[in-house]
Every structure is written in C-alpha cells, then in structure tokens.
PDB file of C-alpha atoms and ligand atoms in Angstrom:
ATOM      1  CA  MET A   1     -11.856  70.326  28.517  1.00 47.00           C
ATOM      2  CA  LYS A   2      -8.777  69.256  26.059  1.00 63.00           C
ATOM      3  CA  GLY A   3      -7.932  72.767  25.689  1.00 72.00           C
ATOM      4  CA  ALA A   4      -7.914  73.705  29.386  1.00 78.00           C
ATOM      5  CA  ARG A   5      -5.827  71.008  29.973  1.00 77.00           C
ATOM      6  CA  ALA A   6      -3.384  71.828  27.611  1.00 74.00           C
ATOM      7  CA  SER A   7      -3.215  75.202  28.964  1.00 84.00           C
ATOM      8  CA  ARG A   8      -2.551  74.097  32.335  1.00 85.00           C
ATOM      9  CA  THR A   9       0.579  71.920  30.807  1.00 92.00           C
ATOM     10  CA  THR A  10       1.755  75.011  28.930  1.00 93.00           C
ATOM     11  CA  ILE A  11       1.331  77.315  32.406  1.00 95.00           C
ATOM     12  CA  ALA A  12       3.635  74.486  34.032  1.00 96.00           C
ATOM     13  CA  LEU A  13       6.275  74.406  31.045  1.00 97.00           C
ATOM     14  CA  LYS A  14       6.815  78.118  30.986  1.00 97.00           C
ATOM     15  CA  LEU A  15       7.043  77.815  34.776  1.00 97.00           C
ATOM     16  CA  GLY A  16       9.889  75.051  34.397  1.00 98.00           C
ATOM     17  CA  MET A  17      11.442  77.665  32.239  1.00 98.00           C
ATOM     18  CA  ALA A  18      11.222  80.624  34.317  1.00 98.00           C
ATOM     19  CA  LEU A  19      12.327  78.401  37.550  1.00 98.00           C
ATOM     20  CA  SER A  20      15.210  76.637  35.402  1.00 98.00           C
ATOM     21  CA  GLY A  21      16.330  79.659  33.878  1.00 98.00           C
ATOM     22  CA  ILE A  22      16.626  81.538  37.666  1.00 98.00           C
ATOM     23  CA  VAL A  23      19.078  78.623  38.675  1.00 98.00           C
ATOM     24  CA  PHE A  24      20.947  79.695  35.622  1.00 98.00           C
ATOM     25  CA  LEU A  25      20.874  83.067  36.447  1.00 98.00           C
ATOM     26  CA  GLY A  26      22.394  82.678  39.922  1.00 98.00           C
ATOM     27  CA  PHE A  27      25.117  80.444  38.363  1.00 98.00           C
ATOM     28  CA  VAL A  28      26.212  83.222  35.763  1.00 98.00           C
ATOM     29  CA  LEU A  29      26.408  85.978  38.072  1.00 98.00           C
ATOM     30  CA  ALA A  30      28.678  83.781  40.898  1.00 97.00           C
ATOM     31  CA  HIS A  31      30.684  82.321  38.011  1.00 97.00           C
ATOM     32  CA  MET A  32      31.124  86.019  36.610  1.00 98.00           C
ATOM     33  CA  TYR A  33      32.095  87.065  40.144  1.00 97.00           C
ATOM     34  CA  GLY A  34      34.523  84.807  40.068  1.00 97.00           C
ATOM     35  CA  ASN A  35      36.095  85.153  37.227  1.00 98.00           C
ATOM     36  CA  LEU A  36      36.950  88.609  37.570  1.00 98.00           C
ATOM     37  CA  LYS A  37      39.512  87.485  39.887  1.00 98.00           C
ATOM     38  CA  ALA A  38      41.687  87.075  36.707  1.00 98.00           C
ATOM     39  CA  PHE A  39      42.380  90.588  37.482  1.00 98.00           C
ATOM     40  CA  ALA A  40      43.938  90.244  41.059  1.00 98.00           C
ATOM     41  CA  GLY A  41      46.511  87.901  39.159  1.00 98.00           C
ATOM     42  CA  HIS A  42      47.899  84.366  39.125  1.00 98.00           C
ATOM     43  CA  ASP A  43      47.585  83.136  42.532  1.00 98.00           C
ATOM     44  CA  ALA A  44      44.475  84.986  43.803  1.00 97.00           C
ATOM     45  CA  PHE A  45      42.661  83.424  40.872  1.00 98.00           C
ATOM     46  CA  ASN A  46      44.078  79.547  41.165  1.00 97.00           C
ATOM     47  CA  GLU A  47      43.336  79.670  44.513  1.00 97.00           C
ATOM     48  CA  TYR A  48      39.909  80.824  44.274  1.00 96.00           C
ATOM     49  CA  ALA A  49      39.464  77.849  41.874  1.00 95.00           C
ATOM     50  CA  GLU A  50      40.828  75.272  44.552  1.00 96.00           C
ATOM     51  CA  HIS A  51      38.897  76.894  47.307  1.00 95.00           C
ATOM     52  CA  LEU A  52      35.618  75.961  45.261  1.00 94.00           C
ATOM     53  CA  ARG A  53      36.532  72.637  45.393  1.00 95.00           C
ATOM     54  CA  GLU A  54      37.331  72.663  48.997  1.00 96.00           C
ATOM     55  CA  ILE A  55      34.351  73.868  50.305  1.00 94.00           C
ATOM     56  CA  GLY A  56      32.485  71.967  52.775  1.00 93.00           C
ATOM     57  CA  GLU A  57      35.142  69.828  53.303  1.00 95.00           C
ATOM     58  CA  PRO A  58      35.318  67.758  55.849  1.00 94.00           C
ATOM     59  CA  MET A  59      31.692  67.405  55.852  1.00 95.00           C
ATOM     60  CA  LEU A  60      31.742  66.450  52.273  1.00 96.00           C
ATOM     61  CA  PRO A  61      34.429  65.038  50.355  1.00 96.00           C
ATOM     62  CA  HIS A  62      36.731  66.613  48.024  1.00 95.00           C
ATOM     63  CA  GLU A  63      34.809  68.500  45.362  1.00 96.00           C
ATOM     64  CA  GLY A  64      31.297  67.553  47.161  1.00 97.00           C
ATOM     65  CA  LEU A  65      29.736  70.933  46.723  1.00 96.00           C
ATOM     66  CA  LEU A  66      30.899  71.067  43.211  1.00 95.00           C
ATOM     67  CA  TRP A  67      29.211  68.102  42.564  1.00 96.00           C
ATOM     68  CA  ILE A  68      26.077  68.859  44.288  1.00 97.00           C
ATOM     69  CA  LEU A  69      26.113  72.296  42.421  1.00 96.00           C
ATOM     70  CA  ARG A  70      26.782  70.345  38.664  1.00 97.00           C
ATOM     71  CA  VAL A  71      23.983  67.944  39.319  1.00 98.00           C
ATOM     72  CA  GLY A  72      21.685  71.042  40.031  1.00 98.00           C
ATOM     73  CA  LEU A  73      22.857  72.762  37.016  1.00 98.00           C
ATOM     74  CA  ILE A  74      22.515  69.452  34.569  1.00 98.00           C
ATOM     75  CA  ALA A  75      18.775  68.899  35.977  1.00 98.00           C
ATOM     76  CA  ALA A  76      18.309  72.793  35.496  1.00 98.00           C
ATOM     77  CA  LEU A  77      19.700  72.275  31.963  1.00 98.00           C
ATOM     78  CA  VAL A  78      17.610  69.357  30.805  1.00 98.00           C
ATOM     79  CA  VAL A  79      14.155  70.939  32.353  1.00 98.00           C
ATOM     80  CA  HIS A  80      14.869  74.059  30.593  1.00 98.00           C
ATOM     81  CA  VAL A  81      15.530  72.613  27.238  1.00 97.00           C
ATOM     82  CA  TYR A  82      12.625  70.417  27.319  1.00 97.00           C
ATOM     83  CA  CYS A  83      10.345  72.646  28.321  1.00 97.00           C
ATOM     84  CA  ALA A  84      11.420  74.942  25.419  1.00 96.00           C
ATOM     85  CA  VAL A  85      11.366  71.946  22.738  1.00 95.00           C
ATOM     86  CA  VAL A  86       7.597  71.108  23.795  1.00 95.00           C
ATOM     87  CA  LEU A  87       6.838  74.683  23.843  1.00 94.00           C
ATOM     88  CA  TRP A  88       8.112  75.612  20.535  1.00 90.00           C
ATOM     89  CA  ARG A  89       6.138  71.982  19.214  1.00 91.00           C
ATOM     90  CA  ARG A  90       3.034  73.157  20.548  1.00 89.00           C
ATOM     91  CA  ALA A  91       3.449  76.406  19.268  1.00 86.00           C
ATOM     92  CA  ALA A  92       4.108  75.187  15.888  1.00 83.00           C
ATOM     93  CA  ARG A  93       1.045  72.796  16.127  1.00 82.00           C
ATOM     94  CA  ALA A  94      -1.285  75.345  17.299  1.00 77.00           C
ATOM     95  CA  ARG A  95      -0.557  77.145  13.599  1.00 67.00           C
ATOM     96  CA  THR A  96      -2.550  74.415  11.593  1.00 61.00           C
ATOM     97  CA  THR A  97      -2.120  76.579   8.301  1.00 61.00           C
ATOM     98  CA  LYS A  98       1.105  78.279   7.736  1.00 61.00           C
ATOM     99  CA  TYR A  99       1.287  81.920   6.899  1.00 59.00           C
ATOM    100  CA  VAL A 100       0.409  83.017   3.606  1.00 59.00           C
ATOM    101  CA  VAL A 101       2.584  86.332   4.136  1.00 60.00           C
ATOM    102  CA  LYS A 102       5.475  85.678   6.452  1.00 59.00           C
ATOM    103  CA  LYS A 103       4.758  88.948   8.688  1.00 60.00           C
ATOM    104  CA  GLN A 104       7.512  89.577  11.017  1.00 59.00           C
ATOM    105  CA  THR A 105       5.930  90.502  14.444  1.00 63.00           C
ATOM    106  CA  GLY A 106       7.345  91.212  17.391  1.00 67.00           C
ATOM    107  CA  ALA A 107       6.722  88.207  19.071  1.00 68.00           C
ATOM    108  CA  THR A 108       7.826  85.984  16.283  1.00 79.00           C
ATOM    109  CA  ARG A 109      11.055  87.793  15.904  1.00 84.00           C
ATOM    110  CA  ALA A 110      11.981  87.329  19.891  1.00 86.00           C
ATOM    111  CA  SER A 111      11.341  83.403  19.654  1.00 88.00           C
ATOM    112  CA  LEU A 112      13.396  82.991  17.031  1.00 90.00           C
ATOM    113  CA  LEU A 113      16.371  85.146  18.622  1.00 92.00           C
ATOM    114  CA  MET A 114      15.766  82.856  22.015  1.00 95.00           C
ATOM    115  CA  ARG A 115      15.656  79.719  20.001  1.00 93.00           C
ATOM    116  CA  TRP A 116      18.795  80.456  17.633  1.00 95.00           C
ATOM    117  CA  GLY A 117      20.354  82.188  21.143  1.00 97.00           C
ATOM    118  CA  GLY A 118      19.639  79.335  23.013  1.00 97.00           C
ATOM    119  CA  LEU A 119      21.159  76.830  20.625  1.00 96.00           C
ATOM    120  CA  THR A 120      24.364  79.346  20.299  1.00 97.00           C
ATOM    121  CA  ILE A 121      24.796  79.383  23.779  1.00 98.00           C
ATOM    122  CA  LEU A 122      24.683  75.487  24.412  1.00 97.00           C
ATOM    123  CA  LEU A 123      27.342  74.960  21.652  1.00 98.00           C
ATOM    124  CA  PHE A 124      29.078  77.549  23.362  1.00 98.00           C
ATOM    125  CA  LEU A 125      28.894  75.422  26.296  1.00 98.00           C
ATOM    126  CA  VAL A 126      29.920  72.543  24.525  1.00 97.00           C
ATOM    127  CA  TRP A 127      32.999  74.317  23.466  1.00 97.00           C
ATOM    128  CA  HIS A 128      33.603  75.720  26.952  1.00 97.00           C
ATOM    129  CA  LEU A 129      33.397  72.490  29.079  1.00 97.00           C
ATOM    130  CA  LEU A 130      36.038  71.147  26.312  1.00 96.00           C
ATOM    131  CA  ASN A 131      38.258  74.278  26.593  1.00 96.00           C
ATOM    132  CA  PHE A 132      38.379  74.319  30.672  1.00 96.00           C
ATOM    133  CA  THR A 133      37.079  71.611  32.519  1.00 94.00           C
ATOM    134  CA  ILE A 134      36.459  68.616  31.035  1.00 93.00           C
ATOM    135  CA  GLY A 135      38.933  68.435  28.381  1.00 90.00           C
ATOM    136  CA  LYS A 136      41.125  71.256  29.176  1.00 94.00           C
ATOM    137  CA  VAL A 137      42.336  71.951  25.468  1.00 94.00           C
ATOM    138  CA  ASN A 138      45.256  74.705  25.496  1.00 95.00           C
ATOM    139  CA  VAL A 139      45.329  75.644  21.651  1.00 92.00           C
ATOM    140  CA  GLN A 140      48.899  77.478  22.344  1.00 93.00           C
ATOM    141  CA  GLY A 141      50.225  73.836  23.520  1.00 92.00           C
ATOM    142  CA  GLY A 142      51.646  74.891  26.804  1.00 90.00           C
ATOM    143  CA  ALA A 143      50.241  73.339  30.339  1.00 88.00           C
ATOM    144  CA  THR A 144      46.398  72.383  31.259  1.00 93.00           C
ATOM    145  CA  ASN A 145      47.021  71.954  34.833  1.00 93.00           C
ATOM    146  CA  ASP A 146      46.740  75.331  35.682  1.00 95.00           C
ATOM    147  CA  PRO A 147      43.489  77.360  35.564  1.00 96.00           C
ATOM    148  CA  TYR A 148      44.996  80.694  35.218  1.00 97.00           C
ATOM    149  CA  ASN A 149      47.545  79.867  32.811  1.00 97.00           C
ATOM    150  CA  LEU A 150      45.226  77.954  30.321  1.00 97.00           C
ATOM    151  CA  LEU A 151      42.919  81.238  30.813  1.00 97.00           C
ATOM    152  CA  VAL A 152      45.888  83.609  29.504  1.00 97.00           C
ATOM    153  CA  ASP A 153      46.740  81.097  27.030  1.00 97.00           C
ATOM    154  CA  THR A 154      43.031  80.689  25.659  1.00 97.00           C
ATOM    155  CA  PHE A 155      42.364  84.308  25.318  1.00 98.00           C
ATOM    156  CA  ASP A 156      45.690  85.490  24.209  1.00 97.00           C
ATOM    157  CA  VAL A 157      44.369  83.980  20.505  1.00 97.00           C
ATOM    158  CA  TRP A 158      42.068  86.837  19.193  1.00 97.00           C
ATOM    159  CA  TRP A 159      39.505  84.507  17.591  1.00 97.00           C
ATOM    160  CA  LEU A 160      39.080  82.197  20.463  1.00 97.00           C
ATOM    161  CA  THR A 161      38.332  85.489  22.197  1.00 98.00           C
ATOM    162  CA  LEU A 162      35.815  86.504  19.437  1.00 98.00           C
ATOM    163  CA  ILE A 163      33.906  82.941  19.955  1.00 98.00           C
ATOM    164  CA  TYR A 164      33.667  83.726  23.634  1.00 98.00           C
ATOM    165  CA  ILE A 165      32.696  87.838  23.075  1.00 98.00           C
ATOM    166  CA  VAL A 166      29.896  86.597  20.400  1.00 98.00           C
ATOM    167  CA  ALA A 167      28.453  83.773  22.657  1.00 98.00           C
ATOM    168  CA  MET A 168      28.491  86.388  25.686  1.00 98.00           C
ATOM    169  CA  LEU A 169      26.409  88.647  23.535  1.00 98.00           C
ATOM    170  CA  ALA A 170      23.802  85.762  22.596  1.00 98.00           C
ATOM    171  CA  LEU A 171      23.899  85.267  26.646  1.00 98.00           C
ATOM    172  CA  GLY A 172      22.758  88.871  27.114  1.00 98.00           C
ATOM    173  CA  ALA A 173      20.257  88.868  24.340  1.00 97.00           C
ATOM    174  CA  HIS A 174      18.721  85.728  25.838  1.00 98.00           C
ATOM    175  CA  LEU A 175      18.950  86.933  29.155  1.00 98.00           C
ATOM    176  CA  HIS A 176      17.579  90.185  28.307  1.00 97.00           C
ATOM    177  CA  HIS A 177      14.156  88.731  26.421  1.00 97.00           C
ATOM    178  CA  GLY A 178      14.719  85.371  29.328  1.00 97.00           C
ATOM    179  CA  ILE A 179      13.873  87.399  31.983  1.00 98.00           C
ATOM    180  CA  TRP A 180      11.194  89.603  30.749  1.00 97.00           C
ATOM    181  CA  SER A 181       9.342  85.987  29.723  1.00 96.00           C
ATOM    182  CA  ALA A 182       9.880  84.995  33.242  1.00 97.00           C
ATOM    183  CA  ALA A 183       8.580  87.865  34.853  1.00 98.00           C
ATOM    184  CA  GLN A 184       5.347  87.361  32.803  1.00 96.00           C
ATOM    185  CA  THR A 185       5.340  83.831  33.572  1.00 97.00           C
ATOM    186  CA  LEU A 186       5.313  84.483  37.138  1.00 97.00           C
ATOM    187  CA  GLY A 187       2.919  87.425  37.301  1.00 96.00           C
ATOM    188  CA  TRP A 188       5.250  90.233  37.849  1.00 96.00           C
ATOM    189  CA  THR A 189       3.847  92.428  34.786  1.00 97.00           C
ATOM    190  CA  GLY A 190       0.276  93.441  35.782  1.00 96.00           C
ATOM    191  CA  THR A 191       0.349  97.181  35.757  1.00 97.00           C
ATOM    192  CA  ALA A 192       2.456  99.458  33.162  1.00 97.00           C
ATOM    193  CA  ALA A 193       4.806 100.235  35.968  1.00 98.00           C
ATOM    194  CA  LYS A 194       5.507  96.831  37.051  1.00 97.00           C
ATOM    195  CA  ARG A 195       6.516  96.086  32.913  1.00 97.00           C
ATOM    196  CA  GLN A 196       8.720  98.629  32.792  1.00 97.00           C
ATOM    197  CA  ARG A 197      10.336  97.638  36.228  1.00 97.00           C
ATOM    198  CA  ALA A 198      10.794  93.964  34.994  1.00 97.00           C
ATOM    199  CA  LYS A 199      12.205  95.484  31.182  1.00 97.00           C
ATOM    200  CA  THR A 200      14.893  97.575  32.976  1.00 98.00           C
ATOM    201  CA  ILE A 201      16.039  94.877  35.504  1.00 98.00           C
ATOM    202  CA  GLY A 202      16.202  92.567  32.724  1.00 98.00           C
ATOM    203  CA  PHE A 203      18.256  95.192  30.513  1.00 98.00           C
ATOM    204  CA  VAL A 204      20.772  95.915  33.604  1.00 98.00           C
ATOM    205  CA  ILE A 205      21.015  92.343  34.472  1.00 98.00           C
ATOM    206  CA  ALA A 206      21.831  91.185  30.861  1.00 98.00           C
ATOM    207  CA  LEU A 207      24.150  94.259  30.186  1.00 98.00           C
ATOM    208  CA  ILE A 208      26.255  93.400  33.834  1.00 98.00           C
ATOM    209  CA  VAL A 209      26.378  89.630  32.748  1.00 98.00           C
ATOM    210  CA  SER A 210      27.902  90.107  29.146  1.00 98.00           C
ATOM    211  CA  VAL A 211      30.039  93.209  29.700  1.00 98.00           C
ATOM    212  CA  GLY A 212      31.205  91.515  33.164  1.00 98.00           C
ATOM    213  CA  PHE A 213      32.070  88.356  31.380  1.00 98.00           C
ATOM    214  CA  SER A 214      33.536  89.735  28.649  1.00 98.00           C
ATOM    215  CA  LEU A 215      35.864  91.864  30.957  1.00 98.00           C
ATOM    216  CA  VAL A 216      38.378  88.778  31.538  1.00 98.00           C
ATOM    217  CA  PRO A 217      39.046  87.645  27.685  1.00 98.00           C
ATOM    218  CA  LEU A 218      39.570  91.445  26.925  1.00 98.00           C
ATOM    219  CA  GLY A 219      42.030  91.745  29.445  1.00 98.00           C
ATOM    220  CA  VAL A 220      44.051  89.093  28.501  1.00 98.00           C
ATOM    221  CA  LEU A 221      43.988  90.101  24.643  1.00 97.00           C
ATOM    222  CA  ALA A 222      44.795  93.919  25.702  1.00 97.00           C
ATOM    223  CA  GLY A 223      47.612  93.076  27.847  1.00 97.00           C
ATOM    224  CA  ILE A 224      46.027  93.617  31.364  1.00 98.00           C
ATOM    225  CA  ILE A 225      45.923  89.976  32.795  1.00 98.00           C
ATOM    226  CA  THR A 226      49.209  88.318  32.035  1.00 97.00           C
ATOM    227  CA  LYS A 227      51.056  85.039  33.053  1.00 92.00           C
TER     228      LYS A 227
HETATM  229  C1  HEM B   1      33.983  85.090  29.112  1.00 65.21           C
HETATM  230  C2  HEM B   1      33.011  84.322  29.587  1.00 65.21           C
HETATM  231  C3  HEM B   1      33.696  82.815  30.574  1.00 65.21           C
HETATM  232  C4  HEM B   1      35.136  82.480  31.259  1.00 65.21           C
HETATM  233  C5  HEM B   1      36.414  83.348  30.730  1.00 65.21           C
HETATM  234  C6  HEM B   1      34.676  81.235  31.418  1.00 65.21           C
HETATM  235  C7  HEM B   1      35.919  80.744  32.221  1.00 65.21           C
HETATM  236  C8  HEM B   1      35.809  79.717  33.057  1.00 65.21           C
HETATM  237  C9  HEM B   1      36.657  78.888  33.770  1.00 65.21           C
HETATM  238  C10 HEM B   1      38.253  79.349  33.733  1.00 65.21           C
HETATM  239  C11 HEM B   1      36.376  77.688  34.216  1.00 65.21           C
HETATM  240  C12 HEM B   1      37.059  76.178  34.905  1.00 65.21           C
HETATM  241  C13 HEM B   1      37.228  77.152  36.340  1.00 65.21           C
HETATM  242  C14 HEM B   1      38.034  75.865  37.397  1.00 65.21           C
HETATM  243  O1  HEM B   1      38.678  75.238  36.455  1.00 65.21           O
HETATM  244  O2  HEM B   1      38.116  76.056  38.340  1.00 65.21           O
HETATM  245  C15 HEM B   1      34.898  77.559  33.923  1.00 65.21           C
HETATM  246  C16 HEM B   1      34.107  76.424  34.051  1.00 65.21           C
HETATM  247  C17 HEM B   1      32.983  76.885  33.654  1.00 65.21           C
HETATM  248  N1  HEM B   1      31.908  77.360  33.119  1.00 65.21           N
HETATM  249 FE1  HEM B   1      32.687  79.246  32.409  1.00 65.21          FE
HETATM  250  N2  HEM B   1      33.115  80.952  31.605  1.00 65.21           N
HETATM  251  C18 HEM B   1      32.776  81.701  30.874  1.00 65.21           C
HETATM  252  C19 HEM B   1      31.165  81.941  30.750  1.00 65.21           C
HETATM  253  C20 HEM B   1      30.525  80.752  30.946  1.00 65.21           C
HETATM  254  C21 HEM B   1      29.330  80.739  30.830  1.00 65.21           C
HETATM  255  C22 HEM B   1      28.205  81.864  30.057  1.00 65.21           C
HETATM  256  C23 HEM B   1      28.765  79.501  31.267  1.00 65.21           C
HETATM  257  C24 HEM B   1      27.329  79.314  31.442  1.00 65.21           C
HETATM  258  C25 HEM B   1      26.228  79.099  30.330  1.00 65.21           C
HETATM  259  C26 HEM B   1      29.962  78.855  31.693  1.00 65.21           C
HETATM  260  C27 HEM B   1      29.482  77.758  32.503  1.00 65.21           C
HETATM  261  C28 HEM B   1      30.708  77.009  32.863  1.00 65.21           C
HETATM  262  C29 HEM B   1      30.570  75.846  33.705  1.00 65.21           C
HETATM  263  C30 HEM B   1      29.480  74.786  33.879  1.00 65.21           C
HETATM  264  C31 HEM B   1      32.023  75.477  34.082  1.00 65.21           C
HETATM  265  C32 HEM B   1      32.062  73.986  34.506  1.00 65.21           C
HETATM  266  C33 HEM B   1      32.200  73.904  36.328  1.00 65.21           C
HETATM  267  C34 HEM B   1      32.506  72.683  36.983  1.00 65.21           C
HETATM  268  O3  HEM B   1      31.495  72.147  36.690  1.00 65.21           O
HETATM  269  O4  HEM B   1      33.659  72.653  37.273  1.00 65.21           O
HETATM  270  N3  HEM B   1      30.920  79.657  31.828  1.00 65.21           N
HETATM  271  N4  HEM B   1      34.671  78.819  33.330  1.00 65.21           N
END
C-alpha cells in the first residue's frame, strides 16, 4: 500500500516536471524569436522590448502582461526545482546500499547530466537577470537604459559571449533529454515509432533553441550586430 502511494506521488512529481518544463519551453522559444530582432537593428529591437511592456494596455497597467508572465515563470521554476529535488532524494534513498562497483549506465549518466545541466542553467539565469533585467550590468561601463546597446556592449566582450554559449549548450542538452523524459511521463513513447519520433522532436527543438539563442551573441562578436 505504501509502495503504491509512493509510486503515485512519483508520477505526480514527474508530471509536475513535465508540465512546468513545457511552460519553460514555450517561454524560451518566444524569447529566442524575440532576440533575433537584434539582427533587424537598434530601433526594431528596442521597439519590440517596449511593445512587450505595452501589450494589454489600457485594459492592463503598463507591464501588466509582463508581470503575469513573470509570476507564471516563477511558479513554474518553483514547481520544476521542487519536483526535481524530491525525485533525486527519493532515488538516492531507494538505493539503500551504495553500488560496490560504480557502473556508469546510460540512465545514471543522463540523470547526472540533467542535475549539473539544470544547476548550470539556474546559475546562468541569476547572472542573466543581473546582466539584463534586475541589475542591468554593463561591463564596458556604457549606458544601461538602452536594451539594444546593453546587448551589444555585453557580447562585444568575448568571455561574456563564451559564458552564454556554454549556457546555451547546457540548455540544449537539458532540453534534448528533458523533452524525451516528458514524452515518457505523458505516455507518448508507447511504440518504437513513437519513441523515435519523441527523440527526433527533442533533438530538433534542442538544436533550434541553442543555435537560435547563440546566433545573437555570435552575431555581435562577429561584428554583424553593431551599435
Ligand atoms: C543568448 C541567449 C540570451 C540572450 C541574448 C538573452 C537576452 C535577453 C535580454 C536582452 C533581456 C532583457 C529584455 C528587455 O529588457 O526587454 C532578457 C531578459 C530575460 N531573459 Fe534572456 N536571453 C538569453 C537567454 C535566456 C534564457 C536561456 C533564459 C531562460 C532560461 C532567459 C530568461 C530571461 C528572463 C526570465 C528575462 C527577464 C524577462 C523580464 O522579466 O523582463 N534568457 N534576455
């Protein structure tokens, strides 16, 4: 009876991870698309950033929709991290005796990758928000009230671009495996053909997101996106 309850809550936790993960996926796809406006130049990018703050006016106050999105994202983050931590602790407890020989199976490698990848993305997010939203840190000492110029000043610095590219690789790997796990949780991997489809979809989405995001920092570094 105890076992049945535990496996029911494990399923609920995995569902929590999958559903909050889908919220993030929607956000990163939209955010990546928006970032590509940097290739259209200063005014197009800044108008887009301003437009995001005006959507829904006058029904909603200034930045109203943005705040609804922010609250939704924070809630998804809390659910995602909480479920992950509980699931890890549960998996560690289930293994009452430590492995004598540490065999690296595919499953343990994947879960280690998800754990460290997730932490890397979380650390990146802290720096990212300090960089562009909460702190608006311009390491070149230039203006911080112009989103486009802040972006160019940031990625003109090679090591900042490198940090972002490494984070986007971690994000790509996380999405690749995460989409596969979510498909399993949601019961979309019942046959060999469905499994193959889930793997392909996961790979293609991960590639689009990591390459799509990386294009802007690399575009600045290559001198294609300039002030
Ligand atoms: C190369 C990759 C990325 C670039 C160049 C980038 C760029 C930006 C910029 C310029 C802003 C400020 C927008 C504005 O002020 O209107 C921003 C905000 C933000 N970004 Fe990114 N971003 C990247 C990747 C990501 C990723 C992977 C995530 C999530 C995992 C993310 C999450 C956010 C969040 C949560 C905000 C704050 C939105 C808000 O509340 O106003 N970004 N990003």
